[in-house]
Coordinates of C-alpha atoms in Angstrom, one line a residue:
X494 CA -46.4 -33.4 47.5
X495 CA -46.9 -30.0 47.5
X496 CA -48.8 -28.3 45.0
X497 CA -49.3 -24.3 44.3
X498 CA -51.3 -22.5 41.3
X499 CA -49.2 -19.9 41.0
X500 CA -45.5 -20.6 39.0
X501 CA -43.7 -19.2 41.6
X502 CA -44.7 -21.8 43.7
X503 CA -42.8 -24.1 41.5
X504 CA -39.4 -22.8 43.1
X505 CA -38.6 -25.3 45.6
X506 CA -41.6 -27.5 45.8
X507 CA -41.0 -31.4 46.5
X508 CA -41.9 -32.4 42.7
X509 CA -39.8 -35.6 43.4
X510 CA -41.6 -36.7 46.6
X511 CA -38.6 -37.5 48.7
X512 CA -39.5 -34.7 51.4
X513 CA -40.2 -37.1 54.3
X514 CA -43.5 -36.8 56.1
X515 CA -43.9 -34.7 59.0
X516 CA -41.0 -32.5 58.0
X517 CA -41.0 -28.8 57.3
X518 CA -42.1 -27.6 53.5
X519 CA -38.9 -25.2 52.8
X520 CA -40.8 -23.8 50.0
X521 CA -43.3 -22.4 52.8
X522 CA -40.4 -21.4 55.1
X523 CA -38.9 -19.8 52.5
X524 CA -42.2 -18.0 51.6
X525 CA -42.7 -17.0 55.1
X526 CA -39.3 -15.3 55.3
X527 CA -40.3 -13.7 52.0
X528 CA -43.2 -11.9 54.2
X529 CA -41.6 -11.7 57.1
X530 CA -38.7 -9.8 55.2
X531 CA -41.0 -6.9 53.3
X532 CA -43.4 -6.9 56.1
X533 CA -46.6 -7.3 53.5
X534 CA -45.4 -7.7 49.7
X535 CA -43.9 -11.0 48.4
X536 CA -40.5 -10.9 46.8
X537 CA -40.8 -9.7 43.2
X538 CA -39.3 -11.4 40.4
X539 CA -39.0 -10.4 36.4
X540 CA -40.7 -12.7 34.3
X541 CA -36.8 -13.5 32.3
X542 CA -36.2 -15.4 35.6
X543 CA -39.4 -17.0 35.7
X544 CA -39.2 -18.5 31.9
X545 CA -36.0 -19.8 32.8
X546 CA -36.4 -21.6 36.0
X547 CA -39.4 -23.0 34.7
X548 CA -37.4 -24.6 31.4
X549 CA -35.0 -25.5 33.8
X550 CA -36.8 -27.2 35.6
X551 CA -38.5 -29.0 32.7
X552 CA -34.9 -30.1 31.4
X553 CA -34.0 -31.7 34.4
X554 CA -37.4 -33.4 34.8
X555 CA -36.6 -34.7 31.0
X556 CA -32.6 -35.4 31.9
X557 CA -33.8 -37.7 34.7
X558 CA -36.5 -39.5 32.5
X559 CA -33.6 -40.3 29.8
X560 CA -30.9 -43.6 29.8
X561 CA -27.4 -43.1 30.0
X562 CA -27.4 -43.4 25.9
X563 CA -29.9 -40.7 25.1
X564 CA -27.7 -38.5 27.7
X565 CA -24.4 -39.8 25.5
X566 CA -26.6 -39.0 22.4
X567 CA -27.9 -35.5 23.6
X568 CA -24.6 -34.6 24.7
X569 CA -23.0 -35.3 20.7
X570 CA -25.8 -33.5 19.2
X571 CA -25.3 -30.2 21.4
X572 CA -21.2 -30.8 20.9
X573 CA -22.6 -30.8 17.1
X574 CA -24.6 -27.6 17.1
X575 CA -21.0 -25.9 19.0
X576 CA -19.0 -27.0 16.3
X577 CA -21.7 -25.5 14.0
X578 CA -22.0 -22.4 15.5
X579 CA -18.3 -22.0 15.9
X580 CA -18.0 -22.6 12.1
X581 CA -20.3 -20.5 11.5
X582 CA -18.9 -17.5 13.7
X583 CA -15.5 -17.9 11.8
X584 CA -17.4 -17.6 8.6
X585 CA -18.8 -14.4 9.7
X586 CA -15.4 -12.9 11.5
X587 CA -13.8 -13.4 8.2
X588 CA -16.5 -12.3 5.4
X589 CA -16.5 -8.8 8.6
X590 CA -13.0 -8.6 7.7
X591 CA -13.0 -8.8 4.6
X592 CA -15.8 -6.0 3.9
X593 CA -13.6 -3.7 6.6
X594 CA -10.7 -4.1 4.3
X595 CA -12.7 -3.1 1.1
X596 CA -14.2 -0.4 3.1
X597 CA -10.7 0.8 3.8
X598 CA -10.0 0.9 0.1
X599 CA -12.9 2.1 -0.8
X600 CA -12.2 5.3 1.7
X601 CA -8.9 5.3 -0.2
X602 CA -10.6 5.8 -3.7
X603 CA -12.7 8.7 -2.1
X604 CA -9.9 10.9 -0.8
X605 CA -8.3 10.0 -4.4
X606 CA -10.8 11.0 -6.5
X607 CA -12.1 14.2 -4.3
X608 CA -8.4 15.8 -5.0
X609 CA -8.7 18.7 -7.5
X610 CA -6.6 16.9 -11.0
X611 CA -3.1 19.2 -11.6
X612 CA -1.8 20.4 -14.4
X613 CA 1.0 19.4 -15.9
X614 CA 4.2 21.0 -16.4
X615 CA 7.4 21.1 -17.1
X616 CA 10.7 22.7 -15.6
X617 CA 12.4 25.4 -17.7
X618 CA 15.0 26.9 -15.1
X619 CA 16.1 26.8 -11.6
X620 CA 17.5 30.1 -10.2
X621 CA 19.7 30.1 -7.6
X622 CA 18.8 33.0 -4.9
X623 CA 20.9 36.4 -6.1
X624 CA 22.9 37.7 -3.3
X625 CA 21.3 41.6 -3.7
X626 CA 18.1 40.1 -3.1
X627 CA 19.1 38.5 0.2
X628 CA 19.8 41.9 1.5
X629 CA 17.7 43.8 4.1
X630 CA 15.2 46.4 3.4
X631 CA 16.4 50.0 4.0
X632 CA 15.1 52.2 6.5
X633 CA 11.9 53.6 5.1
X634 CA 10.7 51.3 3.1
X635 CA 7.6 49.2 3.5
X636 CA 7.0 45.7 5.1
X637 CA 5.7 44.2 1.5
X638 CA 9.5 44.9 0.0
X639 CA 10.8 43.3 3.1
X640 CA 8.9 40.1 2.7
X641 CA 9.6 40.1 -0.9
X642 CA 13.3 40.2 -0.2
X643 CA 12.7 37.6 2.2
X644 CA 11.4 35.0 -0.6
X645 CA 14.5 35.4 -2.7
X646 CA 16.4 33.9 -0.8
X647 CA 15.1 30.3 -1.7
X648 CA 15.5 29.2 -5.3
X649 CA 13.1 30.5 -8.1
X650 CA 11.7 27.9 -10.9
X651 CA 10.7 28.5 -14.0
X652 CA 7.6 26.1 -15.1
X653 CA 6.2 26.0 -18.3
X654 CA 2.3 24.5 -18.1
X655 CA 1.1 22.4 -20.8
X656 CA -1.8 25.4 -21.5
X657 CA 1.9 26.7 -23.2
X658 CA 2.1 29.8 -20.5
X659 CA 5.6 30.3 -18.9
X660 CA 5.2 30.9 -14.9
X661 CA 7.5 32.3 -12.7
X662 CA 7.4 30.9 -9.2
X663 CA 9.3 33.1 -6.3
X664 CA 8.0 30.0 -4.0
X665 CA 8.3 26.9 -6.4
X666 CA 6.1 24.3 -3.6
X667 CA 5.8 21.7 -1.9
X668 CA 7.9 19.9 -3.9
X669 CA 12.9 20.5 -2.8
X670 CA 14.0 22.8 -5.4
X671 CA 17.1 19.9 -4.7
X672 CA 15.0 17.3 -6.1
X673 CA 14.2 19.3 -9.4
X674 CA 16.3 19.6 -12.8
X675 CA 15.0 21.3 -15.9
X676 CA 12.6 19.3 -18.8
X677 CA 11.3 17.3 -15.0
X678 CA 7.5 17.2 -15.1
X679 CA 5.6 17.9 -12.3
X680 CA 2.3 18.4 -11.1
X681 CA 1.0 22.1 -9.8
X682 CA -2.3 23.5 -8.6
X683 CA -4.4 25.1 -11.3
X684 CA -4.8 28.2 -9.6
X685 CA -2.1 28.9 -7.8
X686 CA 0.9 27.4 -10.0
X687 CA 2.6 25.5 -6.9
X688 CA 4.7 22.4 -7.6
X689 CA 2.6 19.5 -5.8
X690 CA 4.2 16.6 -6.9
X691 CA 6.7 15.0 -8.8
X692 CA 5.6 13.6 -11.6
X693 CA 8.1 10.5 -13.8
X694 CA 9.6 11.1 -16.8
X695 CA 7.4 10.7 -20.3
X696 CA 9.5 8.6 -22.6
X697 CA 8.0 7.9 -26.2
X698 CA 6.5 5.0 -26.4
X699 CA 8.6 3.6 -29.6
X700 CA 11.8 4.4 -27.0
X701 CA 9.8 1.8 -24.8
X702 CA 9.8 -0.2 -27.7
X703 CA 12.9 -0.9 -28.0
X704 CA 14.0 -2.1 -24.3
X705 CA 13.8 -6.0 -24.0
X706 CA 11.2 -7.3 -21.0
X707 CA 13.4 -10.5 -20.3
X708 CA 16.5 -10.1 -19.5
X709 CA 19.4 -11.6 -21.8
X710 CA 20.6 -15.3 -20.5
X711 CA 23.6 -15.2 -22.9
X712 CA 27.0 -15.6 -21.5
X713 CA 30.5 -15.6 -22.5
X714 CA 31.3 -19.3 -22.8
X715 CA 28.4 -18.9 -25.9
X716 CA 30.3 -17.0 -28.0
X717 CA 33.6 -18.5 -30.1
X718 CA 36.7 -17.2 -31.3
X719 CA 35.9 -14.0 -29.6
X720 CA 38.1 -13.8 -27.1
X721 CA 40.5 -11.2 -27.4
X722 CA 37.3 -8.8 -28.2
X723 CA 36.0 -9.8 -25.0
X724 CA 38.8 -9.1 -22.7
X725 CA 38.0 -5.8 -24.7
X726 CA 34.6 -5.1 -23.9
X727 CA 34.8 -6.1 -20.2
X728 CA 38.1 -3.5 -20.0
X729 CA 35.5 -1.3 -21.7
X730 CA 32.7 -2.0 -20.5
X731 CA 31.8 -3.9 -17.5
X732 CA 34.7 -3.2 -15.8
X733 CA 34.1 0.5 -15.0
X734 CA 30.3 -1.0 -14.1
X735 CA 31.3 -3.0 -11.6
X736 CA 34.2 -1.5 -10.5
X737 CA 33.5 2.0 -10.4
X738 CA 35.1 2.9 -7.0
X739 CA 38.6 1.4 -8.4
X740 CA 38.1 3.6 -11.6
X741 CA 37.9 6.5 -9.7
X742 CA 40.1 6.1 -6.6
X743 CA 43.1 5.6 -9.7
X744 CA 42.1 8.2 -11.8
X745 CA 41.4 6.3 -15.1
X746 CA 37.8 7.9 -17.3
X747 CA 36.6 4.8 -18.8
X748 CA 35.0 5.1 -22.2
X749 CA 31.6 6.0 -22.8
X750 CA 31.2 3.4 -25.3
X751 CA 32.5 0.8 -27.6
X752 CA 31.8 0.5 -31.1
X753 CA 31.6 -3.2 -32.8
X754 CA 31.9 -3.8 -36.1
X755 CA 31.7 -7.0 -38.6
X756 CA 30.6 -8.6 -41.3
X757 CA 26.9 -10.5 -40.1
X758 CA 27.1 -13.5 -37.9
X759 CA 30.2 -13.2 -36.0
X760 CA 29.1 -12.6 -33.0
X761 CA 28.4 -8.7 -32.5
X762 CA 25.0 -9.0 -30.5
X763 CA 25.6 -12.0 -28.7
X764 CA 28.8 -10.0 -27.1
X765 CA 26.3 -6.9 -26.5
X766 CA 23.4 -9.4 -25.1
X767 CA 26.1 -11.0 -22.3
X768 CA 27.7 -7.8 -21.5
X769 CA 24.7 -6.8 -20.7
X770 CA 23.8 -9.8 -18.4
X771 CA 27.2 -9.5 -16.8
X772 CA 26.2 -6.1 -15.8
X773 CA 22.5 -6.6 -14.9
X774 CA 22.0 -3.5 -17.3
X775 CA 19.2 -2.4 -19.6
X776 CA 19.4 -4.1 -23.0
X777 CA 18.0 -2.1 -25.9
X778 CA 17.6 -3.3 -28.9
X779 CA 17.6 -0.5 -32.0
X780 CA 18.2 -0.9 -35.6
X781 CA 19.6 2.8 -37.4
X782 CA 16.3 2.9 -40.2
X783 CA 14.3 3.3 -36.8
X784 CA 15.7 6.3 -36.0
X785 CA 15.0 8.0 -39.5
X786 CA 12.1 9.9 -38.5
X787 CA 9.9 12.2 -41.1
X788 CA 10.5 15.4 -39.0
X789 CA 13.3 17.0 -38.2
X790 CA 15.1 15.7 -34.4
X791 CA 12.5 13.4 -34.1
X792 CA 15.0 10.9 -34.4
X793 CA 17.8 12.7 -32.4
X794 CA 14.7 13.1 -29.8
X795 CA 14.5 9.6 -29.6
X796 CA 18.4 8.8 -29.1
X797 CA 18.5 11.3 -26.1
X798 CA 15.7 9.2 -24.3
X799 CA 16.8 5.9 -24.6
X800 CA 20.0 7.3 -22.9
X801 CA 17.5 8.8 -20.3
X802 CA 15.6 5.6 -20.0
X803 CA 18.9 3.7 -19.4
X804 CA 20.5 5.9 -17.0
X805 CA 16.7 5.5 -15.3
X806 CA 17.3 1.8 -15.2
X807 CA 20.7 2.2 -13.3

């Protein structure tokens, strides 16, 4: 067998002995057309390619010294170590994509809390463009009267901050002068007065008092010897709820309300609890001494926004 000091000579040398005797070694034909091929330098190889040959080589020297079963048992223990790493690659894909998402949010946060805060405000009055204004400058006068002309034609609002100063706005914002109604709040730069956003209605909080979280689960079949009041109350009431196109295509202006009255116990807000489950409505419950307020139309304050509120809920 052929032996070489140098580990290149490895590559191709007759480590196993079955090169028969007389026959040509190819690892010194293959040297030769190595030589011949530069003229004088051998073929140059990185030292990577050299490390792996050589544990190659040393695998397949211990491969052939094992039995079938230490093959069968080498070959579980690597498909152990891929189920391992593939475990272990799904473990980190998944904590990755988790940390992107809180990343995202976290961007989120930043462009939230970098915006300037507005100032709040409420509508006083929306003008509707004049029809002078919409007019043309005459000849002679200047450019700045002309552009001023020019704003009027959109609608003008009337804001009042909560600094209490009254603002007139010839360009209300960002914000359709359509969307708008008077006593809305909004939000507007601090500088510049311009409607930004929309903000929802403030309701006081013993109006949100009053509204029930779970919605009634009364029906009529609970309530006895009231039935000719309730053929009255859905004529009334739930009737022009869930009919409104027939109300209207006839002609008919149902009532605004119904008014019940009894002695206690017969039945007057169990009728008012299934109405308003037949109607999927808001259910509010208010009892008069709540509405006594100390100051004055505090109380009638109060009875405009739970109308607000339940007109919100619709």
């Amino acid at each position: 067998m052929h032996r070489s000091d140098s580990t290149d000579d490895l590559e191709g040398a007759d480590i196993w002995g079955d090169t028969p005797k007389g026959a040509p070694d190819p690892h010194e034909k293959k040297n030769a057309d190595s030589i011949s091929s530069s003229g004088i330098t051998r073929k140059k190889r990185s030292v990577d390619e050299i490390v792996q040959d050589a544990e190659d080589m040393l695998l397949d020297n211990e491969v052939r010294g094992m039995t079938i079963t230490e093959i069968r048992q080498l070959n579980n223990m690597l498909d152990n170590d891929i189920r391992v790493m593939k475990s272990d690659m799904s473990r980190i894909t998944y904590e990755s994509q988790t940390q992107l998402g809180k990343i995202r949010e976290n961007k989120k946060k930043l462009v939230v809390n970098t915006q300037p805060p507005l100032l709040v405000s409420s509508i006083v009055e929306i003008l509707d463009p004049d029809a002078e204004d919409g007019l043309f400058a005459e000849d002679g006068e200047d450019d700045a009267e002309v552009d001023e002309n020019a704003n009027r034609k959109n609608h003008t609002v009337v804001i009042k901050t909560s600094t209490r100063q009254t603002i007139f706005l010839p360009i209300p914002g960002l914000v359709p002068t359509n969307e708008l109604r008077p006593n809305d709040l909004v939000g507007t730069n601090k500088d510049s007065y311009l409607i930004l956003e929309k903000l929802p209605d403030e309701f006081d909080s013993r109006v949100k008092a009053f509204e029930m979280d779970e919605r009634p689960r009364e029906t009529y079949a609970d309530i006895a010897g009231c039935d000719k009041q309730i053929q009255e109350l859905i004529e009334a009431v739930v009737l022009p709820m869930t009919h409104k196109d027939l109300f209207n295509a006839i002609g008919i202006k149902p009532p605004k309300g119904v008014l019940l009255f009894g002695p206690p116990g017969t039945g007057k807000t169990l009728l008012a609890r299934a109405c308003a489950n037949q109607t999927n409505a808001a259910f509010f419950k208010i009892a008069g001494p709540e509405l006594v307020q100390m100051y004055i139309g505090d109380g009638s304050k109060m009875v405009r926004d739970v109308f607000d509120m339940a007109k919100d809920k619709l």
